[in-house]
PDB file of C-alpha atoms in Angstrom:
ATOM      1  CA  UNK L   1      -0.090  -1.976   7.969  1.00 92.00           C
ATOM      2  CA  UNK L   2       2.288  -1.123   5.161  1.00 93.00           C
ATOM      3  CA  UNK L   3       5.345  -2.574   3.351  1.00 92.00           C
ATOM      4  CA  UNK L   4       6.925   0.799   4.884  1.00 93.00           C
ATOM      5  CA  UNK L   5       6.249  -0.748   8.928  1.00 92.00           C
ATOM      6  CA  UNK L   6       8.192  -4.134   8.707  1.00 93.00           C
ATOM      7  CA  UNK L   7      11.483  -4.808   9.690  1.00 94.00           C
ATOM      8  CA  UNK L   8      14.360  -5.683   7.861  1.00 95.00           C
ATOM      9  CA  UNK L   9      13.574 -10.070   7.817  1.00 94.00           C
ATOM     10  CA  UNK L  10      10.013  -9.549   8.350  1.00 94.00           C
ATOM     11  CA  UNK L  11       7.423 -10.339   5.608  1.00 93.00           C
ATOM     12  CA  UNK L  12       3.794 -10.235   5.027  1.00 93.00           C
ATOM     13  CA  UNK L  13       1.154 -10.598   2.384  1.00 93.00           C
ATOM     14  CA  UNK L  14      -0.210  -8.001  -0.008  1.00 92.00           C
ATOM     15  CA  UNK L  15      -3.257  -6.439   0.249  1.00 92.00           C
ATOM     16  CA  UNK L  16      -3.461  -3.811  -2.242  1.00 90.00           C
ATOM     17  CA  UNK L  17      -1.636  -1.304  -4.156  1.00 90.00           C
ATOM     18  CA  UNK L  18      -2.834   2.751  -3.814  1.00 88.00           C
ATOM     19  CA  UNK L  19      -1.259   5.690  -4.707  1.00 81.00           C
ATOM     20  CA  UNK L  20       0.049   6.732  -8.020  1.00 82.00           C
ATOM     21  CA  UNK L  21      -1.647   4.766 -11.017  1.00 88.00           C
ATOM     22  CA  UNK L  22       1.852   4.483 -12.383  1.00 89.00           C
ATOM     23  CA  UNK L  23       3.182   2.485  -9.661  1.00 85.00           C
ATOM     24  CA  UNK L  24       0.560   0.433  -9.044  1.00 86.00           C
ATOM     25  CA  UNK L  25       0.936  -0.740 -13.047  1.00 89.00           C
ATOM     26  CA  UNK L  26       4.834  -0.807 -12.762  1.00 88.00           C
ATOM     27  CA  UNK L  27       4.925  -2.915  -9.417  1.00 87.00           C
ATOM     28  CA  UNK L  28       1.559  -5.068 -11.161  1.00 88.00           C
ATOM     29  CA  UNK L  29       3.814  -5.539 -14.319  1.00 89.00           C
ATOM     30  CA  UNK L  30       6.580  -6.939 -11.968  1.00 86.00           C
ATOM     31  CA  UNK L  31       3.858  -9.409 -10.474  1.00 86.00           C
ATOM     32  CA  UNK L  32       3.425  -7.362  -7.305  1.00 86.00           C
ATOM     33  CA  UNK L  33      -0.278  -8.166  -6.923  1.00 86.00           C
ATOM     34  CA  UNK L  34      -2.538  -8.929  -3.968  1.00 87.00           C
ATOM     35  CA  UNK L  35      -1.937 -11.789  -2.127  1.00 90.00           C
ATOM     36  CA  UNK L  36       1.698 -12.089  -3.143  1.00 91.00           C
ATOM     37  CA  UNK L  37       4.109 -12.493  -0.099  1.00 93.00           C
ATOM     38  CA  UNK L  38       6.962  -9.557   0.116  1.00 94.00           C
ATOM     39  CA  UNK L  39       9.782  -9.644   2.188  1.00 95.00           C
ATOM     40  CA  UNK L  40      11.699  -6.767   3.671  1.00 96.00           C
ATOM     41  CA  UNK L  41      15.995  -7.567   2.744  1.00 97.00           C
ATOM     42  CA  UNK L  42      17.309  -4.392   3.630  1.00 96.00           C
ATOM     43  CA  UNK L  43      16.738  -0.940   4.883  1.00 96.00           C
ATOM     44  CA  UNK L  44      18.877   2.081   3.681  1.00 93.00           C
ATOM     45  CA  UNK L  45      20.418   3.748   7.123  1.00 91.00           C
ATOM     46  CA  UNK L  46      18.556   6.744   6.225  1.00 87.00           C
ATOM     47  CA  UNK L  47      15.624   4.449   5.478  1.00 83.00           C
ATOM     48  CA  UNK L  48      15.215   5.221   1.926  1.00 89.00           C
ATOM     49  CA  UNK L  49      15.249   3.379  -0.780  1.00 94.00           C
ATOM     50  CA  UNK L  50      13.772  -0.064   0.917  1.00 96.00           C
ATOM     51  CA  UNK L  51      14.783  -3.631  -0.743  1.00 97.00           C
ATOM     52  CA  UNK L  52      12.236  -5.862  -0.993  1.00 96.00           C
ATOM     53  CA  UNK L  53      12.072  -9.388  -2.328  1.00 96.00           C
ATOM     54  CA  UNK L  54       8.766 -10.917  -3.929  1.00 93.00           C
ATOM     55  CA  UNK L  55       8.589 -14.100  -6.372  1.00 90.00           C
ATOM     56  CA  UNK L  56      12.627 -13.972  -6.202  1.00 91.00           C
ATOM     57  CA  UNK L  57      12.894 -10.679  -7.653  1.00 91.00           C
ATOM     58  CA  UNK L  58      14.734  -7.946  -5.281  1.00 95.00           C
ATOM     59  CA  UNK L  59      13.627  -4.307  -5.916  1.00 93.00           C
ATOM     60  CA  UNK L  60      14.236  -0.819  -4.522  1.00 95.00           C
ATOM     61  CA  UNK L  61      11.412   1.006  -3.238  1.00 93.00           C
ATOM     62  CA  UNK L  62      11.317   4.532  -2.209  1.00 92.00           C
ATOM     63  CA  UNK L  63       9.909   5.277   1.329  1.00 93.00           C
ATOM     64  CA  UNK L  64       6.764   7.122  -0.055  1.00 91.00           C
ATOM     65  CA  UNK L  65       6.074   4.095  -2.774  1.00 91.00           C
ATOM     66  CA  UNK L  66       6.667   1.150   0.393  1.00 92.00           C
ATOM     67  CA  UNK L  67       3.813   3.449   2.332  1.00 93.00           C
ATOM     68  CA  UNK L  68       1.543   2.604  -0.346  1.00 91.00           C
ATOM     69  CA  UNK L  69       1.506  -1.336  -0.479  1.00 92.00           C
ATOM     70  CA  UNK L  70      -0.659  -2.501   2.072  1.00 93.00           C
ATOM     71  CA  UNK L  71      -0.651  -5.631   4.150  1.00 94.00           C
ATOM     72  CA  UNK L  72      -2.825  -8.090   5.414  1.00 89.00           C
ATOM     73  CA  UNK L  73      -2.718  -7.443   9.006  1.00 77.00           C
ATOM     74  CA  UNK L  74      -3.378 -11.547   9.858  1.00 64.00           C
ATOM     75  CA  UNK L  75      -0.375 -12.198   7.652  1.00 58.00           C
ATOM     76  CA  UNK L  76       2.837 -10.609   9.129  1.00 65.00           C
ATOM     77  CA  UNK L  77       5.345 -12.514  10.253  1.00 66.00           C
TER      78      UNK L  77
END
């Protein structure tokens, strides 16, 4: 499961980061790192960007980028 498949109130935990090596050291930089909880705030109505809040900080994600943080399936709630 991704950051891309919650809902808009849902949250989970972080897995891991793939994709582009640039993202995954901009989003680490942020502190955006495994095991980190991330929240879905709102949802774009054409679904892109995605705001997201983790360790109080609220960020826009493009669709593609949200597809490439991973969950941990156990921890969605």
């Amino acid at each position: 499961m991704t950051v891309y498949d919650l809902k808009v109130g849902q949250s989970g935990t972080i897995h891991n980061i793939d994709g582009d090596e640039r993202l995954a050291k901009r989003l680490l930089a942020l502190g955006c790192i495994a095991n980190t909880e991330i929240e879905i705030k709102k949802i774009a109505p054409l679904g892109d960007p995605i705001i997201v809040n983790f360790r109080g900080l609220n960020l826009a994600l493009r669709k593609s980028d949200a597809k490439n943080i991973y969950l941990k399936d156990s921890e969605v709630v």
